[in-house]
PDB file of C-alpha atoms in Angstrom:
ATOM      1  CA  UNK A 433      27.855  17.835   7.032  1.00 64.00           C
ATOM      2  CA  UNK A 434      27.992  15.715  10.673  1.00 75.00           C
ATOM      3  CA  UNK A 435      26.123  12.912   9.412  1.00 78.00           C
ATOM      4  CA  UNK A 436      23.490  12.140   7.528  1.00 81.00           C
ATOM      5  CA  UNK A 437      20.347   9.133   7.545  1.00 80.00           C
ATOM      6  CA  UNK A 438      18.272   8.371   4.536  1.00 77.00           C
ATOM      7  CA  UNK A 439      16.890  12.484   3.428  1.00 80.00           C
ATOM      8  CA  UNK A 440      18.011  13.628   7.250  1.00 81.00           C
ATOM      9  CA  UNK A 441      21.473  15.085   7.745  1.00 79.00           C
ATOM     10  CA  UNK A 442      22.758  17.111  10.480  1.00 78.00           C
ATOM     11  CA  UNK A 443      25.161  20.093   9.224  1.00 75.00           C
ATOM     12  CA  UNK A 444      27.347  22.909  10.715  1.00 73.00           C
ATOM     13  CA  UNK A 445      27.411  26.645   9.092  1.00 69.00           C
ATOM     14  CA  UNK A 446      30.531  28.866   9.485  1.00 72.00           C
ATOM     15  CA  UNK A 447      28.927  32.046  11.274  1.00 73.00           C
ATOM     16  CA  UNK A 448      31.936  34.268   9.748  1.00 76.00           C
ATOM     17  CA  UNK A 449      30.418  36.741   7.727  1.00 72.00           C
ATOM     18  CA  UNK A 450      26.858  36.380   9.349  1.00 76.00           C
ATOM     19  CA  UNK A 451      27.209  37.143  12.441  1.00 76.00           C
ATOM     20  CA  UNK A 452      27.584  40.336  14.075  1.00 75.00           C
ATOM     21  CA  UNK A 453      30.414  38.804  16.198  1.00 75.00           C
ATOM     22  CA  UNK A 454      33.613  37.876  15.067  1.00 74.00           C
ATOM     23  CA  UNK A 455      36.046  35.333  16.385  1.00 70.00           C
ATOM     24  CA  UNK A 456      37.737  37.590  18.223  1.00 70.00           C
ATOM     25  CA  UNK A 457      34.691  38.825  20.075  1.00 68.00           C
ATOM     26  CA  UNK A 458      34.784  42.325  17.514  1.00 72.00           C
ATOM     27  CA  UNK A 459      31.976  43.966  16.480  1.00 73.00           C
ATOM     28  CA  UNK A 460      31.149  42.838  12.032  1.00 74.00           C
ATOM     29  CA  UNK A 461      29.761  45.686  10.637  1.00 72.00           C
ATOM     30  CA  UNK A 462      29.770  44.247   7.224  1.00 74.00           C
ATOM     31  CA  UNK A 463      28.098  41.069   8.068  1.00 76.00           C
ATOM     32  CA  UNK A 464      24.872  39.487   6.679  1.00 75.00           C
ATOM     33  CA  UNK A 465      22.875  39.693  10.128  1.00 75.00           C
ATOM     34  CA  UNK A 466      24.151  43.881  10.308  1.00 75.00           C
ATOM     35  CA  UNK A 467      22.920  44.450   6.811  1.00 73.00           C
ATOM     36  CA  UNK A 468      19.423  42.698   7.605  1.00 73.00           C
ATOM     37  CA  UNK A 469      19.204  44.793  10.262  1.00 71.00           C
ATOM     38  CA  UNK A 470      20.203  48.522   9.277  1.00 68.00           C
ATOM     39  CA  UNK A 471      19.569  47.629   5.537  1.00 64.00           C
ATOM     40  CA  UNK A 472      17.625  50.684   3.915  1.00 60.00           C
ATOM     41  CA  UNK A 473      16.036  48.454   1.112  1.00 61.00           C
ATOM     42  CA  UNK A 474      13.156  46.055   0.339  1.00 64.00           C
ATOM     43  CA  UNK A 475      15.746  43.492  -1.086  1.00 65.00           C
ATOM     44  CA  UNK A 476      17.695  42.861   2.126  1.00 65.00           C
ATOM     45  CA  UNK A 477      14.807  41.271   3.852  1.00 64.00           C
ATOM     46  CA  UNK A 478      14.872  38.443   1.564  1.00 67.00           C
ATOM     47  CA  UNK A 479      18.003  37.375   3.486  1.00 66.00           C
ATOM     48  CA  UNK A 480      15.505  36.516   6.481  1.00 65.00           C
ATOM     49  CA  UNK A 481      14.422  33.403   4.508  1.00 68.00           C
ATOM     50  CA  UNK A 482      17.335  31.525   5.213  1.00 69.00           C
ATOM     51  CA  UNK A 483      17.299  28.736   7.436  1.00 73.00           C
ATOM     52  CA  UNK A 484      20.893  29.591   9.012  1.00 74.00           C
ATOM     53  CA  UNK A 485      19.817  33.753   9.645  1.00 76.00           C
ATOM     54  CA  UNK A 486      16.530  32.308  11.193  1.00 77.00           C
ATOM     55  CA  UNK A 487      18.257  29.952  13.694  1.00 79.00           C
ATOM     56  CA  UNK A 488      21.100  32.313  14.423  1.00 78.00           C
ATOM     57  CA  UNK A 489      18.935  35.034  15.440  1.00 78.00           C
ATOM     58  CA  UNK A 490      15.983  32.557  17.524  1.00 82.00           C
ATOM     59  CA  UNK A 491      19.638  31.112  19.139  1.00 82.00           C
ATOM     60  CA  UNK A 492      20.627  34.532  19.939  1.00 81.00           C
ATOM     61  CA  UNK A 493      17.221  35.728  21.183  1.00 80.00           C
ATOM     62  CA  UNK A 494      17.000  32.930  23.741  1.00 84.00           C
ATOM     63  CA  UNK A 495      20.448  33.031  24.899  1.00 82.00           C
ATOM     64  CA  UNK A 496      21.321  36.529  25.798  1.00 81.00           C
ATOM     65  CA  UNK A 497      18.775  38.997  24.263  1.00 81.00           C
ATOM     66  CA  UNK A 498      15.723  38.204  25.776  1.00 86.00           C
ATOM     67  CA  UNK A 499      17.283  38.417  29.274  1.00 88.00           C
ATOM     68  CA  UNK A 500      19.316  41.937  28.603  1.00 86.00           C
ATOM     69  CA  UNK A 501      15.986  42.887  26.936  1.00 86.00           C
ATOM     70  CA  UNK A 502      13.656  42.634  29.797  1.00 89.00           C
ATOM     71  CA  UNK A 503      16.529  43.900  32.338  1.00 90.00           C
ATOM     72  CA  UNK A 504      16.716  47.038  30.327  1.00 89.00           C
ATOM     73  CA  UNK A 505      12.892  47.416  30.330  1.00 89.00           C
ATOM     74  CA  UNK A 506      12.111  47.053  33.694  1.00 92.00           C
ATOM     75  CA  UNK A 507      15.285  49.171  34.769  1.00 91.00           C
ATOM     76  CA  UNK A 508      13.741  51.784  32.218  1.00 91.00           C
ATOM     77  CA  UNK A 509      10.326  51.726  34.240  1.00 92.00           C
ATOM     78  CA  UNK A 510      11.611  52.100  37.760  1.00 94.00           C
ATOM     79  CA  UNK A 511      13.467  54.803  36.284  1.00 93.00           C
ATOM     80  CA  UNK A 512      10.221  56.129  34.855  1.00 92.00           C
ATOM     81  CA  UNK A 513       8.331  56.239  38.044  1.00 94.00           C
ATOM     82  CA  UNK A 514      10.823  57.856  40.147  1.00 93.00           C
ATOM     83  CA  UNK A 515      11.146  60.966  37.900  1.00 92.00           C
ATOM     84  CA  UNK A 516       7.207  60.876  37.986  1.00 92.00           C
ATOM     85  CA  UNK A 517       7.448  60.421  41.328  1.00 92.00           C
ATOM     86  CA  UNK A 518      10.284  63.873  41.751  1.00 90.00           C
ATOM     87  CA  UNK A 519       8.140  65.661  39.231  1.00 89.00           C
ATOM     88  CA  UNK A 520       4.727  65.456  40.820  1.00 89.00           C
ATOM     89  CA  UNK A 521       6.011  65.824  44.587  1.00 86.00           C
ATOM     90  CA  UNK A 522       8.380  68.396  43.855  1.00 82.00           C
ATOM     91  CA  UNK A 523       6.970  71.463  45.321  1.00 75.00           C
ATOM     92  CA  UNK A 524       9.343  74.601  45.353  1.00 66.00           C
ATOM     93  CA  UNK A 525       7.776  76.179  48.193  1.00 67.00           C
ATOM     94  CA  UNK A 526       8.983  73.299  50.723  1.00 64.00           C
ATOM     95  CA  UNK A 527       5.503  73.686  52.592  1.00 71.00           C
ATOM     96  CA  UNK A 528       4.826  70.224  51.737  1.00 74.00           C
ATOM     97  CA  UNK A 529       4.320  67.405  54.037  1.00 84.00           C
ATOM     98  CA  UNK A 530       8.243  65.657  55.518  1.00 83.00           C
ATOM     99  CA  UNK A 531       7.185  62.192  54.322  1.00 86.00           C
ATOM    100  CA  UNK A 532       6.455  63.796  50.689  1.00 86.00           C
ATOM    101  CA  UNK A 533       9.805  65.640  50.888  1.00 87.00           C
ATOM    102  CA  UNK A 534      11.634  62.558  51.756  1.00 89.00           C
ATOM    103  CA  UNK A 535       9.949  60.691  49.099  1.00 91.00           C
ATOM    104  CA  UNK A 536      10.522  63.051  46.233  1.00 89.00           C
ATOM    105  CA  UNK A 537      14.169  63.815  47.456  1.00 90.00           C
ATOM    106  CA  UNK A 538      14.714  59.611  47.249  1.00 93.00           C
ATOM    107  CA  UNK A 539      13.085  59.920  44.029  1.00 92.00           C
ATOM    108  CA  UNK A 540      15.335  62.772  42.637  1.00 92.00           C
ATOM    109  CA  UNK A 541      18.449  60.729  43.561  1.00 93.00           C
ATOM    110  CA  UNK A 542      17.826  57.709  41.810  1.00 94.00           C
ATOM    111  CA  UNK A 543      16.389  59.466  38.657  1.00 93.00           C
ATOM    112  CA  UNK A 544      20.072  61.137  39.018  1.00 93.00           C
ATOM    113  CA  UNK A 545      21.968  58.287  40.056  1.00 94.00           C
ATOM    114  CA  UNK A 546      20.435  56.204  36.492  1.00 92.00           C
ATOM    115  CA  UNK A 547      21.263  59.362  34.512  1.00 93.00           C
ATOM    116  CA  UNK A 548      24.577  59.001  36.194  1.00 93.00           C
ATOM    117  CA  UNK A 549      25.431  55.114  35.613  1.00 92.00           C
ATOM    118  CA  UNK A 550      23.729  55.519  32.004  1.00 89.00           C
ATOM    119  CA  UNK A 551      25.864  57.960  31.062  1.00 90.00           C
ATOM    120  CA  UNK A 552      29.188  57.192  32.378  1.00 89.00           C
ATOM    121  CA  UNK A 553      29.233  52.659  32.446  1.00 87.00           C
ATOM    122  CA  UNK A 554      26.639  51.682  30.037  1.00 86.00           C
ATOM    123  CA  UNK A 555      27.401  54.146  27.670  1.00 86.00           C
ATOM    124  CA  UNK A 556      31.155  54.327  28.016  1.00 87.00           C
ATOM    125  CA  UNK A 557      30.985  50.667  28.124  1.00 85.00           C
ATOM    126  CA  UNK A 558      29.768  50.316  24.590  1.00 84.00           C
ATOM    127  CA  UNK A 559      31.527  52.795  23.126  1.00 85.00           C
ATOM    128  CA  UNK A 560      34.596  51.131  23.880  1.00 83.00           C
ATOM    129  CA  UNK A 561      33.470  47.756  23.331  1.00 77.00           C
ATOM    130  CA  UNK A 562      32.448  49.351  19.537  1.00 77.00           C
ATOM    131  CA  UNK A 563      34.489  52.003  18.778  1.00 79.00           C
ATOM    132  CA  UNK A 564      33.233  56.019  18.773  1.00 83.00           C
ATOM    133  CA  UNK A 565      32.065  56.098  14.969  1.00 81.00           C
ATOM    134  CA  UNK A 566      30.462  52.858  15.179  1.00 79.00           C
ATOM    135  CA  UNK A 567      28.654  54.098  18.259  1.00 83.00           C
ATOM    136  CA  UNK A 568      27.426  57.467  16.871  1.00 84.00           C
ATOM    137  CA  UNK A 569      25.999  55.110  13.918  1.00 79.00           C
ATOM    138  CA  UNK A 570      24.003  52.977  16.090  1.00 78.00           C
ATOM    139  CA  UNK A 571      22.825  55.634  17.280  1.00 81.00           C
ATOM    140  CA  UNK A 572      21.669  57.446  14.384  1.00 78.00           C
ATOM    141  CA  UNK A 573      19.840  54.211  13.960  1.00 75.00           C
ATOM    142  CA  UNK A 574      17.980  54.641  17.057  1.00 79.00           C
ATOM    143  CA  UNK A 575      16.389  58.246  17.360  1.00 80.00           C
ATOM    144  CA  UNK A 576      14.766  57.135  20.631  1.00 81.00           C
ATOM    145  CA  UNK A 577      18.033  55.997  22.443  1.00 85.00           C
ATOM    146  CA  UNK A 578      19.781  59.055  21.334  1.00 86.00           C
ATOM    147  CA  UNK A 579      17.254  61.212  22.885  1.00 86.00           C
ATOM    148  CA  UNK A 580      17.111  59.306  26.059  1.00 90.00           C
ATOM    149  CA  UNK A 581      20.852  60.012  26.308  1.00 91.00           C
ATOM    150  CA  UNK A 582      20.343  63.470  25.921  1.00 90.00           C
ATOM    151  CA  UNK A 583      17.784  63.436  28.602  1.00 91.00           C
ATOM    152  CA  UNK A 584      20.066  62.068  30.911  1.00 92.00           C
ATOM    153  CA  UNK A 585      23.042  64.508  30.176  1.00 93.00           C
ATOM    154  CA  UNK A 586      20.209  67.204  30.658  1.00 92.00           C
ATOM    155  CA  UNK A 587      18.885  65.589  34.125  1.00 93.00           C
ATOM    156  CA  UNK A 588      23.069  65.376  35.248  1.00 94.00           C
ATOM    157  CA  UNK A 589      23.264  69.197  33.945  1.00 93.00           C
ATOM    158  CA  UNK A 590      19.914  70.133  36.113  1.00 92.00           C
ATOM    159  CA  UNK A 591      21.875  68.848  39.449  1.00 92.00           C
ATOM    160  CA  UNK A 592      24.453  71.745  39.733  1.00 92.00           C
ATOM    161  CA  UNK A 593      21.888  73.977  38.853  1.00 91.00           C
ATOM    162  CA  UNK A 594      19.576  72.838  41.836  1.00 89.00           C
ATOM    163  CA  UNK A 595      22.804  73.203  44.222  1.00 90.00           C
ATOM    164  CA  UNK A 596      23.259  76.678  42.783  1.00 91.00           C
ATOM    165  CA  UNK A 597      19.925  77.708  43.685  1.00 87.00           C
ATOM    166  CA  UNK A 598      20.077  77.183  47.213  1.00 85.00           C
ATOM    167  CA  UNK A 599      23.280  78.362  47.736  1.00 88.00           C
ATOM    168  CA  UNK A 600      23.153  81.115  46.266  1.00 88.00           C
ATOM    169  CA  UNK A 601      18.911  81.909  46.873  1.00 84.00           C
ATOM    170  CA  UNK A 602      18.771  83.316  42.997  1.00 85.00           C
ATOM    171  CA  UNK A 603      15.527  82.262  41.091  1.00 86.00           C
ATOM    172  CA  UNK A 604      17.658  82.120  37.875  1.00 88.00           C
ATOM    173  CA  UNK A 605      19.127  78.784  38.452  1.00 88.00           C
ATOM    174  CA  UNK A 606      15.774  77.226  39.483  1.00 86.00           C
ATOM    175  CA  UNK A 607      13.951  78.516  36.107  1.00 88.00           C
ATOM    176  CA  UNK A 608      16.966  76.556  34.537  1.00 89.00           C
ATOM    177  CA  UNK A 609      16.676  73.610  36.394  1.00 89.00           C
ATOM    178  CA  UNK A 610      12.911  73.838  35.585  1.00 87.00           C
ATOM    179  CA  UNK A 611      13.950  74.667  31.797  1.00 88.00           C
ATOM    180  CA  UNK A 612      16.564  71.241  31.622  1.00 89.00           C
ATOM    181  CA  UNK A 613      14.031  68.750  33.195  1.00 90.00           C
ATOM    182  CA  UNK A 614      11.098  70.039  31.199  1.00 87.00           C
ATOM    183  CA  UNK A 615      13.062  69.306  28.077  1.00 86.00           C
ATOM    184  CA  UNK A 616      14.429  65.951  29.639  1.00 89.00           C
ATOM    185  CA  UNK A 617      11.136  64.412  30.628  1.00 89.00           C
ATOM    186  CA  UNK A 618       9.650  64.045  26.607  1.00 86.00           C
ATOM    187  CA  UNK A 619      13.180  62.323  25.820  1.00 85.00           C
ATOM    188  CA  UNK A 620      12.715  60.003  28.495  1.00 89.00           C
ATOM    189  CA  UNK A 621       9.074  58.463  28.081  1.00 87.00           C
ATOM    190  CA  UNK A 622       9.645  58.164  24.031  1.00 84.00           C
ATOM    191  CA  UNK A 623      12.940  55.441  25.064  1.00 86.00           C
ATOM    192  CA  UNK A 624       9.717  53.146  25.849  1.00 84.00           C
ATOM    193  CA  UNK A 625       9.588  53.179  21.688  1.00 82.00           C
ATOM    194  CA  UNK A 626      12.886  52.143  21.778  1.00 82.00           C
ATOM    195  CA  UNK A 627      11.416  48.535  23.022  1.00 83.00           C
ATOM    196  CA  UNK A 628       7.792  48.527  20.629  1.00 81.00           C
ATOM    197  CA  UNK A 629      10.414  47.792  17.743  1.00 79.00           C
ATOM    198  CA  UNK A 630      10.385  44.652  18.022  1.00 77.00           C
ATOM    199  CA  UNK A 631       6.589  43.964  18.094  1.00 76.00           C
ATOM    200  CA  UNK A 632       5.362  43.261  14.969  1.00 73.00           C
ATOM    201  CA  UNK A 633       2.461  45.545  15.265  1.00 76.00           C
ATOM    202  CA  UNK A 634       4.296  48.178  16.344  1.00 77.00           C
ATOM    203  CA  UNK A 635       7.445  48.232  14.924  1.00 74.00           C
ATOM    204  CA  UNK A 636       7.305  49.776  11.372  1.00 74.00           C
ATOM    205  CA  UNK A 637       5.118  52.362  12.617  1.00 80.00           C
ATOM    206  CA  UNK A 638       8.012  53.526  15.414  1.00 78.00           C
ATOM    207  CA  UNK A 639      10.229  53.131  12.432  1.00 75.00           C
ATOM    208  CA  UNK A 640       8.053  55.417  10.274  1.00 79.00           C
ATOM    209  CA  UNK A 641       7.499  58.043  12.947  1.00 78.00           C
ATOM    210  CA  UNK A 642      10.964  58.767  13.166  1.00 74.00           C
ATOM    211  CA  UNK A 643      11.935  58.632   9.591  1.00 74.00           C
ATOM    212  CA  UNK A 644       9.378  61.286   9.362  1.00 74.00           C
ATOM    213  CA  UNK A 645      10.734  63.492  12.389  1.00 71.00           C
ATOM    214  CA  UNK A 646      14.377  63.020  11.606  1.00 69.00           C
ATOM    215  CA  UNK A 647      13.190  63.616   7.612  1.00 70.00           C
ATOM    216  CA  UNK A 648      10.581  66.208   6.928  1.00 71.00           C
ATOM    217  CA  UNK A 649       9.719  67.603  10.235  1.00 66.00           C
ATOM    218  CA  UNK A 650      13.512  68.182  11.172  1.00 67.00           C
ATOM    219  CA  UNK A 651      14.087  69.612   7.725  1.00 77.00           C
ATOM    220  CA  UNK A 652      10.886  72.336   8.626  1.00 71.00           C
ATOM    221  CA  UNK A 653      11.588  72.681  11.949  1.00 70.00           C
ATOM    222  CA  UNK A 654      15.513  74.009  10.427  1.00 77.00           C
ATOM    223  CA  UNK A 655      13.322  76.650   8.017  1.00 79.00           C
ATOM    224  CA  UNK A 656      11.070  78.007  10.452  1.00 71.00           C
ATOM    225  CA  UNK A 657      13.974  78.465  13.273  1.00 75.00           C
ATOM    226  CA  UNK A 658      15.671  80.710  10.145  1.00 79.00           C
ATOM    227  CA  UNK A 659      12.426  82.378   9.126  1.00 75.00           C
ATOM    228  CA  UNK A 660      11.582  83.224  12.932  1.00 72.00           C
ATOM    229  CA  UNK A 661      15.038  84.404  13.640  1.00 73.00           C
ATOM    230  CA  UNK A 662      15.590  86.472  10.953  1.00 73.00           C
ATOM    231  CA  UNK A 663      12.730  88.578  10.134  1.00 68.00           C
ATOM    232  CA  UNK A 664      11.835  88.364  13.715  1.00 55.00           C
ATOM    233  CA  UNK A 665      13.604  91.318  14.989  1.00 54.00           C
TER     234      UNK A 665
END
């Protein structure tokens, strides 16, 4: 307690313990503020009654969050529309028009050069900054961000296999390329769920959907892959 006048008193709260960041700028995983957030049960939101959690997290949101928040979201949409942009004015054939070849050539090098910096700062940044099996448990928190990051490995894998094709002339390596970006371009547009969490209308249906996908329909998905396979033949 600061100080205190008549039923009014102004006091400070030792954040070790509740907040995700320690003193010595570490990660907490066994904090109060982790455990609201990855907490599995009903009885850890109970926690978000306190006065302290509430103004630690509203602090938090206005400081830092908010800003990295809408950075990553807009950087996700200009990302968005220049692999719409490749993908609609990509045209094998090259009888195209030069100003539409220009375009979806700029297009294809910044979809490649976000898969790029994604991959190999942002990522590599937090997984030192947390640790590798702290980092594979965010993500396993996150369905949506894990399959954006496979999207980019698979747009980085595509590249070779573009050069490949044109050196070379065989149609192989462009049905691959084809084969990577088709499978890359779902991965990408679900990342937008990745920012609906944290609407309230939104966000435990996004939660839902992928307990269900990463539950029931993985577990079916595994069955039918060993049904098909085996008495397929």
């Amino acid at each position: 307690e600061i100080w205190r006048y008549s039923n009014i008193k102004c006091c400070t709260y030792p954040l070790r313990g509740i907040d995700t960041i320690t003193d010595g700028g570490q990660i907490d995983w066994n904090s109060s503020l982790m455990s609201i957030v990855s907490g599995k049960t009903e009885d850890h939101l109970d926690m978000l009654d306190n006065m302290v959690i509430e103004r630690l997290l509203n602090d938090k949101w206005s400081s830092f969050a908010r800003v990295t928040f809408v950075r990553q979201l807009v950087l996700l949409c200009l990302h968005l529309l220049s692999l719409t942009t490749a993908v609609f004015l990509r045209n094998p054939r090259g009888d195209q028009p030069l100003a539409k070849r220009i375009i979806c050539h700029i297009a294809e090098a910044c979809v490649l050069s976000g898969c790029i910096v994604s991959i190999f700062a942002l990522q590599a940044k937090e997984i030192y900054l947390q640790g590798f099996a702290y980092y594979l448990q965010n993500l396993k928190s996150y369905p949506e961000k894990f399959l954006y990051q496979c999207s980019c490995i698979l747009i980085i894998l595509a590249a070779p296999c573009r050069v490949l094709y044109f050196l070379t002339n065989n149609i192989t390596f462009g049905y691959v390329e084809d084969g990577l970006v088709s499978l890359a371009i779902p991965g990408t547009f679900l990342f937008f769920l990745f920012f609906g969490r944290i609407y309230e209308l939104t966000g435990a249906f996004i939660v839902m959907i992928f307990e269900m996908i990463t539950g029931d329909i993985a577990t079916f998905g595994v069955i039918y892959i060993i049904v098909i396979t085996a008495f397929g033949q």
